[in-house]
Amino acid sequence: MADTERTTVQVTSRAKRAQLQRARQLALDGEWEEAIALNQEILAATPSDVSALNRLGKALSELRRYREAFAVYAQALERDPTNQIARRNLYRLEPLKDQEGEAAAAERPRAQARQSMFIEEVGKTRVMELEDLAPNERLLEMSSGDQVELRVEGEQIAVYSEDGIRLGRLPLRYARRLMPLIEGGNRYGAAITAVEPGMMRAIVRELYQHPSQYGKLSFTTEERPLLPRPYLRETTRTRFLGDEADFMPNDEEEEDTDEGEGDEDEEGFSEDEEEGTVDEGEEEQSS
């Protein structure tokens, strides 16, 4: 390859990586209008980019432009019939596609959890399916990556959206374990990892351990060992979680090439990672 051609490819690759990083940051910041414009720009240049279609569907969904989001996810699934992200979102949006609520969404933008929320740490995080769920019309307005609030209510720990809608509660076995730690000064955060009619899954993370709780695990360890992820040192027992969350650790990013486009999900999960997370959630539910 001539030097001029090589330089052109390198510049193009850097520009594409910059676009991708910008798209992810816009999602993290909840800048959905800008995210729509950027992903449309990416699709104008590379119409076969299924990841950009997924991101565009996410942004439209967050603005409650459900009909448009449904159409975009349908296009993504048509281009890639194995795209589970698009398939699940079509299932989620089916009851909502005839509703529009962009004005309400603009008044109440939802915060997106930081990507670090989805890094599993033994004893500090747990993915769980919520119980005592809100009606579907409330659940389905949420999506993966949304930050939620935990509130102690008697002997339960309820989960609320940022605009004060009660979405459900943690399973009692987890609530009973966490409440004494919360009373002792620990702090916890949570984010949605998956939602569909009649189901919502969240990850709960220990954000701060009070000195008086030193040595106490927030969650018991799994009997099976956790396999190290490819982007982590072998001694690190952590995993990147999320069903269709919009984040990916920076050190997992790879060179973007034309051949590689469309292999990621909404914001960077590979399908095998994603399926592993689903298995994790199912094991949690059955344990």
PDB file of C-alpha atoms in Angstrom:
ATOM      1  CA  MET A   1       0.000   0.000   0.000  1.00  0.00           C
ATOM      2  CA  ALA A   2       1.355   3.424  -0.955  1.00  0.00           C
ATOM      3  CA  ASP A   3       2.246   5.832   1.843  1.00  0.00           C
ATOM      4  CA  THR A   4      -0.512   8.248   0.804  1.00  0.00           C
ATOM      5  CA  GLU A   5      -3.120   5.467   0.853  1.00  0.00           C
ATOM      6  CA  ARG A   6      -1.906   4.232   4.242  1.00  0.00           C
ATOM      7  CA  THR A   7      -2.091   7.764   5.652  1.00  0.00           C
ATOM      8  CA  THR A   8      -5.630   8.177   4.316  1.00  0.00           C
ATOM      9  CA  VAL A   9      -6.734   4.908   5.932  1.00  0.00           C
ATOM     10  CA  GLN A  10      -5.178   5.921   9.256  1.00  0.00           C
ATOM     11  CA  VAL A  11      -6.874   9.325   9.205  1.00  0.00           C
ATOM     12  CA  THR A  12     -10.217   7.732   8.308  1.00  0.00           C
ATOM     13  CA  SER A  13      -9.843   5.154  11.080  1.00  0.00           C
ATOM     14  CA  ARG A  14      -9.040   7.842  13.653  1.00  0.00           C
ATOM     15  CA  ALA A  15     -12.031   9.895  12.519  1.00  0.00           C
ATOM     16  CA  LYS A  16     -14.331   6.893  12.840  1.00  0.00           C
ATOM     17  CA  ARG A  17     -13.017   6.096  16.323  1.00  0.00           C
ATOM     18  CA  ALA A  18     -13.562   9.714  17.307  1.00  0.00           C
ATOM     19  CA  GLN A  19     -17.139   9.529  16.046  1.00  0.00           C
ATOM     20  CA  LEU A  20     -17.761   6.317  17.976  1.00  0.00           C
ATOM     21  CA  GLN A  21     -16.311   7.727  21.195  1.00  0.00           C
ATOM     22  CA  ARG A  22     -18.394  10.867  20.741  1.00  0.00           C
ATOM     23  CA  ALA A  23     -21.536   8.779  20.184  1.00  0.00           C
ATOM     24  CA  ARG A  24     -20.887   6.850  23.397  1.00  0.00           C
ATOM     25  CA  GLN A  25     -20.199  10.014  25.365  1.00  0.00           C
ATOM     26  CA  LEU A  26     -23.414  11.616  24.139  1.00  0.00           C
ATOM     27  CA  ALA A  27     -25.306   8.563  25.403  1.00  0.00           C
ATOM     28  CA  LEU A  28     -23.542   8.768  28.764  1.00  0.00           C
ATOM     29  CA  ASP A  29     -24.445  12.459  29.025  1.00  0.00           C
ATOM     30  CA  GLY A  30     -28.030  11.906  27.905  1.00  0.00           C
ATOM     31  CA  GLU A  31     -27.595  14.285  24.967  1.00  0.00           C
ATOM     32  CA  TRP A  32     -30.089  12.436  22.837  1.00  0.00           C
ATOM     33  CA  GLU A  33     -30.787  15.065  20.172  1.00  0.00           C
ATOM     34  CA  GLU A  34     -27.072  15.321  19.417  1.00  0.00           C
ATOM     35  CA  ALA A  35     -26.786  11.536  19.534  1.00  0.00           C
ATOM     36  CA  ILE A  36     -29.517  11.249  16.883  1.00  0.00           C
ATOM     37  CA  ALA A  37     -27.750  13.728  14.601  1.00  0.00           C
ATOM     38  CA  LEU A  38     -24.350  12.041  14.998  1.00  0.00           C
ATOM     39  CA  ASN A  39     -25.617   8.511  14.414  1.00  0.00           C
ATOM     40  CA  GLN A  40     -27.575   9.679  11.384  1.00  0.00           C
ATOM     41  CA  GLU A  41     -24.339  11.184  10.094  1.00  0.00           C
ATOM     42  CA  ILE A  42     -22.545   7.872  10.651  1.00  0.00           C
ATOM     43  CA  LEU A  43     -25.319   5.987   8.867  1.00  0.00           C
ATOM     44  CA  ALA A  44     -25.202   8.372   5.917  1.00  0.00           C
ATOM     45  CA  ALA A  45     -21.583   7.312   5.407  1.00  0.00           C
ATOM     46  CA  THR A  46     -22.007   3.636   6.358  1.00  0.00           C
ATOM     47  CA  PRO A  47     -25.659   2.553   5.977  1.00  0.00           C
ATOM     48  CA  SER A  48     -24.791  -1.030   6.983  1.00  0.00           C
ATOM     49  CA  ASP A  49     -23.549  -0.012  10.450  1.00  0.00           C
ATOM     50  CA  VAL A  50     -25.954  -1.958  12.667  1.00  0.00           C
ATOM     51  CA  SER A  51     -24.335  -0.593  15.840  1.00  0.00           C
ATOM     52  CA  ALA A  52     -25.191   2.943  14.715  1.00  0.00           C
ATOM     53  CA  LEU A  53     -28.774   1.837  14.045  1.00  0.00           C
ATOM     54  CA  ASN A  54     -28.958   0.416  17.570  1.00  0.00           C
ATOM     55  CA  ARG A  55     -27.599   3.642  19.031  1.00  0.00           C
ATOM     56  CA  LEU A  56     -30.027   5.689  16.966  1.00  0.00           C
ATOM     57  CA  GLY A  57     -32.909   3.519  18.167  1.00  0.00           C
ATOM     58  CA  LYS A  58     -31.750   4.021  21.750  1.00  0.00           C
ATOM     59  CA  ALA A  59     -31.639   7.811  21.386  1.00  0.00           C
ATOM     60  CA  LEU A  60     -35.077   7.956  19.767  1.00  0.00           C
ATOM     61  CA  SER A  61     -36.468   5.685  22.466  1.00  0.00           C
ATOM     62  CA  GLU A  62     -35.042   7.892  25.221  1.00  0.00           C
ATOM     63  CA  LEU A  63     -36.863  10.848  23.680  1.00  0.00           C
ATOM     64  CA  ARG A  64     -39.984   8.668  23.607  1.00  0.00           C
ATOM     65  CA  ARG A  65     -40.170   8.837  19.833  1.00  0.00           C
ATOM     66  CA  TYR A  66     -41.254   5.247  20.021  1.00  0.00           C
ATOM     67  CA  ARG A  67     -42.639   4.848  16.512  1.00  0.00           C
ATOM     68  CA  GLU A  68     -39.382   6.037  14.957  1.00  0.00           C
ATOM     69  CA  ALA A  69     -37.314   3.950  17.358  1.00  0.00           C
ATOM     70  CA  PHE A  70     -39.333   0.853  16.494  1.00  0.00           C
ATOM     71  CA  ALA A  71     -38.749   1.452  12.783  1.00  0.00           C
ATOM     72  CA  VAL A  72     -35.000   1.892  13.295  1.00  0.00           C
ATOM     73  CA  TYR A  73     -34.684  -1.294  15.346  1.00  0.00           C
ATOM     74  CA  ALA A  74     -36.722  -3.125  12.689  1.00  0.00           C
ATOM     75  CA  GLN A  75     -34.233  -1.912  10.095  1.00  0.00           C
ATOM     76  CA  ALA A  76     -31.339  -3.106  12.257  1.00  0.00           C
ATOM     77  CA  LEU A  77     -32.904  -6.551  12.613  1.00  0.00           C
ATOM     78  CA  GLU A  78     -33.553  -6.719   8.874  1.00  0.00           C
ATOM     79  CA  ARG A  79     -29.880  -5.983   8.200  1.00  0.00           C
ATOM     80  CA  ASP A  80     -28.731  -8.432  10.859  1.00  0.00           C
ATOM     81  CA  PRO A  81     -31.299 -11.113  11.798  1.00  0.00           C
ATOM     82  CA  THR A  82     -29.009 -12.263  14.651  1.00  0.00           C
ATOM     83  CA  ASN A  83     -29.104  -8.828  16.302  1.00  0.00           C
ATOM     84  CA  GLN A  84     -30.543  -9.631  19.736  1.00  0.00           C
ATOM     85  CA  ILE A  85     -30.357  -5.988  20.834  1.00  0.00           C
ATOM     86  CA  ALA A  86     -32.760  -4.930  18.091  1.00  0.00           C
ATOM     87  CA  ARG A  87     -34.958  -7.982  18.659  1.00  0.00           C
ATOM     88  CA  ARG A  88     -35.389  -7.291  22.384  1.00  0.00           C
ATOM     89  CA  ASN A  89     -36.058  -3.607  21.827  1.00  0.00           C
ATOM     90  CA  LEU A  90     -38.707  -4.387  19.233  1.00  0.00           C
ATOM     91  CA  TYR A  91     -40.364  -6.609  21.827  1.00  0.00           C
ATOM     92  CA  ARG A  92     -40.105  -3.836  24.417  1.00  0.00           C
ATOM     93  CA  LEU A  93     -41.388  -1.109  22.095  1.00  0.00           C
ATOM     94  CA  GLU A  94     -44.248  -3.057  20.520  1.00  0.00           C
ATOM     95  CA  PRO A  95     -46.790  -1.834  23.141  1.00  0.00           C
ATOM     96  CA  LEU A  96     -45.431   1.726  22.915  1.00  0.00           C
ATOM     97  CA  LYS A  97     -44.929   2.275  19.202  1.00  0.00           C
ATOM     98  CA  ASP A  98     -48.248   4.107  18.806  1.00  0.00           C
ATOM     99  CA  GLN A  99     -47.415   6.498  21.646  1.00  0.00           C
ATOM    100  CA  GLU A 100     -45.293   9.611  21.445  1.00  0.00           C
ATOM    101  CA  GLY A 101     -43.989  11.558  24.417  1.00  0.00           C
ATOM    102  CA  GLU A 102     -41.031  13.599  23.236  1.00  0.00           C
ATOM    103  CA  ALA A 103     -42.092  16.745  25.107  1.00  0.00           C
ATOM    104  CA  ALA A 104     -42.389  14.900  28.400  1.00  0.00           C
ATOM    105  CA  ALA A 105     -39.034  13.235  27.836  1.00  0.00           C
ATOM    106  CA  ALA A 106     -37.365  16.586  27.211  1.00  0.00           C
ATOM    107  CA  GLU A 107     -38.710  17.878  30.495  1.00  0.00           C
ATOM    108  CA  ARG A 108     -37.490  14.832  32.420  1.00  0.00           C
ATOM    109  CA  PRO A 109     -34.234  13.568  30.860  1.00  0.00           C
ATOM    110  CA  ARG A 110     -33.037  10.333  32.470  1.00  0.00           C
ATOM    111  CA  ALA A 111     -29.483  10.067  33.693  1.00  0.00           C
ATOM    112  CA  GLN A 112     -27.389   7.273  32.262  1.00  0.00           C
ATOM    113  CA  ALA A 113     -25.252   5.301  34.677  1.00  0.00           C
ATOM    114  CA  ARG A 114     -21.503   5.535  34.232  1.00  0.00           C
ATOM    115  CA  GLN A 115     -19.875   2.595  32.483  1.00  0.00           C
ATOM    116  CA  SER A 116     -18.070   1.680  35.719  1.00  0.00           C
ATOM    117  CA  MET A 117     -21.469   0.739  37.173  1.00  0.00           C
ATOM    118  CA  PHE A 118     -21.509  -2.304  34.904  1.00  0.00           C
ATOM    119  CA  ILE A 119     -18.152  -3.745  35.924  1.00  0.00           C
ATOM    120  CA  GLU A 120     -18.768  -6.765  38.128  1.00  0.00           C
ATOM    121  CA  GLU A 121     -16.697  -6.982  41.302  1.00  0.00           C
ATOM    122  CA  VAL A 122     -16.894 -10.038  43.501  1.00  0.00           C
ATOM    123  CA  GLY A 123     -18.729  -9.220  46.731  1.00  0.00           C
ATOM    124  CA  LYS A 124     -19.604  -5.679  45.610  1.00  0.00           C
ATOM    125  CA  THR A 125     -22.074  -6.122  42.744  1.00  0.00           C
ATOM    126  CA  ARG A 126     -25.045  -8.287  41.936  1.00  0.00           C
ATOM    127  CA  VAL A 127     -27.428  -8.477  38.960  1.00  0.00           C
ATOM    128  CA  MET A 128     -30.968  -9.317  40.003  1.00  0.00           C
ATOM    129  CA  GLU A 129     -34.506  -9.328  38.674  1.00  0.00           C
ATOM    130  CA  LEU A 130     -36.779  -6.906  40.470  1.00  0.00           C
ATOM    131  CA  GLU A 131     -39.985  -8.028  42.130  1.00  0.00           C
ATOM    132  CA  ASP A 132     -43.363  -6.408  42.784  1.00  0.00           C
ATOM    133  CA  LEU A 133     -43.050  -4.612  39.463  1.00  0.00           C
ATOM    134  CA  ALA A 134     -44.836  -1.484  38.301  1.00  0.00           C
ATOM    135  CA  PRO A 135     -47.324  -1.809  35.409  1.00  0.00           C
ATOM    136  CA  ASN A 136     -45.783  -2.412  32.006  1.00  0.00           C
ATOM    137  CA  GLU A 137     -46.611   1.070  30.784  1.00  0.00           C
ATOM    138  CA  ARG A 138     -44.208   2.363  33.441  1.00  0.00           C
ATOM    139  CA  LEU A 139     -41.553  -0.316  33.070  1.00  0.00           C
ATOM    140  CA  LEU A 140     -41.295  -0.033  29.312  1.00  0.00           C
ATOM    141  CA  GLU A 141     -40.539   3.666  29.475  1.00  0.00           C
ATOM    142  CA  MET A 142     -37.225   2.695  31.058  1.00  0.00           C
ATOM    143  CA  SER A 143     -34.332   1.195  29.137  1.00  0.00           C
ATOM    144  CA  SER A 144     -30.966  -0.384  29.760  1.00  0.00           C
ATOM    145  CA  GLY A 145     -28.370   1.987  31.133  1.00  0.00           C
ATOM    146  CA  ASP A 146     -30.871   4.140  33.025  1.00  0.00           C
ATOM    147  CA  GLN A 147     -29.731   5.104  36.500  1.00  0.00           C
ATOM    148  CA  VAL A 148     -32.209   4.330  39.281  1.00  0.00           C
ATOM    149  CA  GLU A 149     -32.494   5.112  42.985  1.00  0.00           C
ATOM    150  CA  LEU A 150     -32.655   2.673  45.896  1.00  0.00           C
ATOM    151  CA  ARG A 151     -34.902   3.578  48.849  1.00  0.00           C
ATOM    152  CA  VAL A 152     -35.292   1.669  52.097  1.00  0.00           C
ATOM    153  CA  GLU A 153     -38.996   1.214  52.820  1.00  0.00           C
ATOM    154  CA  GLY A 154     -39.584  -0.746  56.008  1.00  0.00           C
ATOM    155  CA  GLU A 155     -38.126  -4.192  55.411  1.00  0.00           C
ATOM    156  CA  GLN A 156     -37.840  -3.653  51.669  1.00  0.00           C
ATOM    157  CA  ILE A 157     -35.530  -1.791  49.328  1.00  0.00           C
ATOM    158  CA  ALA A 158     -37.563  -0.204  46.553  1.00  0.00           C
ATOM    159  CA  VAL A 159     -36.247   0.902  43.178  1.00  0.00           C
ATOM    160  CA  TYR A 160     -37.341   4.266  41.796  1.00  0.00           C
ATOM    161  CA  SER A 161     -36.744   6.075  38.534  1.00  0.00           C
ATOM    162  CA  GLU A 162     -35.167   9.494  38.789  1.00  0.00           C
ATOM    163  CA  ASP A 163     -38.550  11.122  38.285  1.00  0.00           C
ATOM    164  CA  GLY A 164     -39.973   9.315  41.305  1.00  0.00           C
ATOM    165  CA  ILE A 165     -41.774   6.355  39.712  1.00  0.00           C
ATOM    166  CA  ARG A 166     -41.627   3.183  41.781  1.00  0.00           C
ATOM    167  CA  LEU A 167     -40.435   0.451  39.441  1.00  0.00           C
ATOM    168  CA  GLY A 168     -40.222  -2.487  41.835  1.00  0.00           C
ATOM    169  CA  ARG A 169     -38.134  -3.768  44.725  1.00  0.00           C
ATOM    170  CA  LEU A 170     -35.064  -5.879  45.325  1.00  0.00           C
ATOM    171  CA  PRO A 171     -35.660  -9.540  46.186  1.00  0.00           C
ATOM    172  CA  LEU A 172     -36.055  -9.819  49.968  1.00  0.00           C
ATOM    173  CA  ARG A 173     -32.943 -11.965  50.434  1.00  0.00           C
ATOM    174  CA  TYR A 174     -30.811  -9.159  49.018  1.00  0.00           C
ATOM    175  CA  ALA A 175     -32.711  -6.425  50.863  1.00  0.00           C
ATOM    176  CA  ARG A 176     -32.221  -8.205  54.182  1.00  0.00           C
ATOM    177  CA  ARG A 177     -28.503  -8.470  53.534  1.00  0.00           C
ATOM    178  CA  LEU A 178     -28.036  -4.870  52.448  1.00  0.00           C
ATOM    179  CA  MET A 179     -30.172  -3.018  54.994  1.00  0.00           C
ATOM    180  CA  PRO A 180     -27.838  -3.576  57.992  1.00  0.00           C
ATOM    181  CA  LEU A 181     -24.920  -2.473  55.810  1.00  0.00           C
ATOM    182  CA  ILE A 182     -26.813   0.649  54.738  1.00  0.00           C
ATOM    183  CA  GLU A 183     -27.635   1.398  58.371  1.00  0.00           C
ATOM    184  CA  GLY A 184     -23.927   0.994  59.089  1.00  0.00           C
ATOM    185  CA  GLY A 185     -23.029   3.677  56.541  1.00  0.00           C
ATOM    186  CA  ASN A 186     -22.544   1.837  53.251  1.00  0.00           C
ATOM    187  CA  ARG A 187     -23.879   3.490  50.084  1.00  0.00           C
ATOM    188  CA  TYR A 188     -25.220   1.722  46.995  1.00  0.00           C
ATOM    189  CA  GLY A 189     -26.158   2.640  43.462  1.00  0.00           C
ATOM    190  CA  ALA A 190     -28.163   0.820  40.807  1.00  0.00           C
ATOM    191  CA  ALA A 191     -28.854   0.843  37.085  1.00  0.00           C
ATOM    192  CA  ILE A 192     -31.145  -0.991  34.703  1.00  0.00           C
ATOM    193  CA  THR A 193     -29.511  -3.732  32.647  1.00  0.00           C
ATOM    194  CA  ALA A 194     -32.579  -5.181  30.895  1.00  0.00           C
ATOM    195  CA  VAL A 195     -36.286  -4.509  30.600  1.00  0.00           C
ATOM    196  CA  GLU A 196     -39.146  -6.139  28.729  1.00  0.00           C
ATOM    197  CA  PRO A 197     -42.844  -6.650  29.464  1.00  0.00           C
ATOM    198  CA  GLY A 198     -43.164  -8.154  32.926  1.00  0.00           C
ATOM    199  CA  MET A 199     -39.412  -8.162  33.642  1.00  0.00           C
ATOM    200  CA  MET A 200     -36.803  -5.681  34.800  1.00  0.00           C
ATOM    201  CA  ARG A 201     -33.232  -6.531  35.711  1.00  0.00           C
ATOM    202  CA  ALA A 202     -30.838  -4.217  37.550  1.00  0.00           C
ATOM    203  CA  ILE A 203     -27.276  -4.235  38.779  1.00  0.00           C
ATOM    204  CA  VAL A 204     -26.697  -3.056  42.349  1.00  0.00           C
ATOM    205  CA  ARG A 205     -23.213  -1.818  43.258  1.00  0.00           C
ATOM    206  CA  GLU A 206     -21.522  -0.952  46.530  1.00  0.00           C
ATOM    207  CA  LEU A 207     -20.315   2.616  46.004  1.00  0.00           C
ATOM    208  CA  TYR A 208     -18.853   3.251  49.442  1.00  0.00           C
ATOM    209  CA  GLN A 209     -17.950   0.983  52.339  1.00  0.00           C
ATOM    210  CA  HIS A 210     -18.072   2.614  55.740  1.00  0.00           C
ATOM    211  CA  PRO A 211     -15.017   1.822  57.904  1.00  0.00           C
ATOM    212  CA  SER A 212     -17.294   0.131  60.445  1.00  0.00           C
ATOM    213  CA  GLN A 213     -18.318  -2.367  57.725  1.00  0.00           C
ATOM    214  CA  TYR A 214     -14.762  -3.271  56.743  1.00  0.00           C
ATOM    215  CA  GLY A 215     -14.423  -6.917  55.768  1.00  0.00           C
ATOM    216  CA  LYS A 216     -18.161  -7.436  55.245  1.00  0.00           C
ATOM    217  CA  LEU A 217     -19.205  -8.408  51.726  1.00  0.00           C
ATOM    218  CA  SER A 218     -22.288  -6.787  50.281  1.00  0.00           C
ATOM    219  CA  PHE A 219     -23.006  -9.969  48.339  1.00  0.00           C
ATOM    220  CA  THR A 220     -21.837 -13.517  48.920  1.00  0.00           C
ATOM    221  CA  THR A 221     -19.387 -14.867  46.381  1.00  0.00           C
ATOM    222  CA  GLU A 222     -20.422 -17.284  43.675  1.00  0.00           C
ATOM    223  CA  GLU A 223     -19.530 -20.935  44.102  1.00  0.00           C
ATOM    224  CA  ARG A 224     -18.187 -21.037  40.594  1.00  0.00           C
ATOM    225  CA  PRO A 225     -15.082 -18.914  39.882  1.00  0.00           C
ATOM    226  CA  LEU A 226     -15.444 -15.850  37.721  1.00  0.00           C
ATOM    227  CA  LEU A 227     -13.489 -16.076  34.504  1.00  0.00           C
ATOM    228  CA  PRO A 228     -11.264 -13.069  33.791  1.00  0.00           C
ATOM    229  CA  ARG A 229     -12.422 -10.972  30.864  1.00  0.00           C
ATOM    230  CA  PRO A 230     -10.098 -10.544  27.860  1.00  0.00           C
ATOM    231  CA  TYR A 231      -9.434  -6.867  28.596  1.00  0.00           C
ATOM    232  CA  LEU A 232      -8.435  -7.395  32.235  1.00  0.00           C
ATOM    233  CA  ARG A 233      -5.306  -8.717  33.901  1.00  0.00           C
ATOM    234  CA  GLU A 234      -5.618 -12.383  34.751  1.00  0.00           C
ATOM    235  CA  THR A 235      -5.629 -11.667  38.479  1.00  0.00           C
ATOM    236  CA  THR A 236      -8.635  -9.349  38.249  1.00  0.00           C
ATOM    237  CA  ARG A 237     -11.893 -11.113  39.089  1.00  0.00           C
ATOM    238  CA  THR A 238     -14.264  -8.706  37.440  1.00  0.00           C
ATOM    239  CA  ARG A 239     -16.607  -8.815  34.491  1.00  0.00           C
ATOM    240  CA  PHE A 240     -18.399  -6.264  32.365  1.00  0.00           C
ATOM    241  CA  LEU A 241     -22.138  -6.708  32.848  1.00  0.00           C
ATOM    242  CA  GLY A 242     -25.234  -5.511  31.098  1.00  0.00           C
ATOM    243  CA  ASP A 243     -27.863  -6.953  28.855  1.00  0.00           C
ATOM    244  CA  GLU A 244     -27.892  -4.129  26.366  1.00  0.00           C
ATOM    245  CA  ALA A 245     -26.320  -1.266  28.273  1.00  0.00           C
ATOM    246  CA  ASP A 246     -24.771   1.577  26.327  1.00  0.00           C
ATOM    247  CA  PHE A 247     -21.289   1.473  27.689  1.00  0.00           C
ATOM    248  CA  MET A 248     -18.010  -0.329  27.162  1.00  0.00           C
ATOM    249  CA  PRO A 249     -14.746  -0.032  29.105  1.00  0.00           C
ATOM    250  CA  ASN A 250     -12.340   2.223  27.224  1.00  0.00           C
ATOM    251  CA  ASP A 251      -9.575  -0.379  27.273  1.00  0.00           C
ATOM    252  CA  GLU A 252     -11.820  -2.848  25.454  1.00  0.00           C
ATOM    253  CA  GLU A 253     -12.175  -0.625  22.424  1.00  0.00           C
ATOM    254  CA  GLU A 254     -10.478  -1.935  19.329  1.00  0.00           C
ATOM    255  CA  GLU A 255      -9.512  -0.488  15.994  1.00  0.00           C
ATOM    256  CA  ASP A 256     -12.672   0.198  14.022  1.00  0.00           C
ATOM    257  CA  THR A 257     -12.587  -1.124  10.483  1.00  0.00           C
ATOM    258  CA  ASP A 258     -15.181  -1.434   7.773  1.00  0.00           C
ATOM    259  CA  GLU A 259     -15.109  -5.193   8.249  1.00  0.00           C
ATOM    260  CA  GLY A 260     -15.702  -4.896  11.973  1.00  0.00           C
ATOM    261  CA  GLU A 261     -18.678  -2.593  11.871  1.00  0.00           C
ATOM    262  CA  GLY A 262     -21.958  -4.042  13.001  1.00  0.00           C
ATOM    263  CA  ASP A 263     -20.416  -6.676  15.277  1.00  0.00           C
ATOM    264  CA  GLU A 264     -21.123  -4.719  18.439  1.00  0.00           C
ATOM    265  CA  ASP A 265     -24.373  -4.066  20.200  1.00  0.00           C
ATOM    266  CA  GLU A 266     -25.785  -0.647  21.045  1.00  0.00           C
ATOM    267  CA  GLU A 267     -22.558   0.601  22.560  1.00  0.00           C
ATOM    268  CA  GLY A 268     -19.972  -2.096  22.308  1.00  0.00           C
ATOM    269  CA  PHE A 269     -20.950  -5.480  23.737  1.00  0.00           C
ATOM    270  CA  SER A 270     -20.154  -8.445  21.604  1.00  0.00           C
ATOM    271  CA  GLU A 271     -22.938 -10.988  21.346  1.00  0.00           C
ATOM    272  CA  ASP A 272     -21.031 -13.695  23.234  1.00  0.00           C
ATOM    273  CA  GLU A 273     -20.411 -11.336  26.153  1.00  0.00           C
ATOM    274  CA  GLU A 274     -24.038 -10.345  26.142  1.00  0.00           C
ATOM    275  CA  GLU A 275     -25.306 -13.902  26.185  1.00  0.00           C
ATOM    276  CA  GLY A 276     -22.983 -14.661  29.071  1.00  0.00           C
ATOM    277  CA  THR A 277     -24.605 -11.867  31.001  1.00  0.00           C
ATOM    278  CA  VAL A 278     -28.049 -13.281  30.385  1.00  0.00           C
ATOM    279  CA  ASP A 279     -26.873 -16.609  31.736  1.00  0.00           C
ATOM    280  CA  GLU A 280     -25.521 -14.775  34.774  1.00  0.00           C
ATOM    281  CA  GLY A 281     -28.907 -13.176  35.419  1.00  0.00           C
ATOM    282  CA  GLU A 282     -30.713 -16.462  35.020  1.00  0.00           C
ATOM    283  CA  GLU A 283     -28.381 -18.137  37.483  1.00  0.00           C
ATOM    284  CA  GLU A 284     -28.939 -15.308  39.925  1.00  0.00           C
ATOM    285  CA  GLN A 285     -32.652 -15.798  39.693  1.00  0.00           C
ATOM    286  CA  SER A 286     -32.425 -19.543  40.222  1.00  0.00           C
ATOM    287  CA  SER A 287     -29.831 -19.439  43.017  1.00  0.00           C
TER     288      SER A 287
END
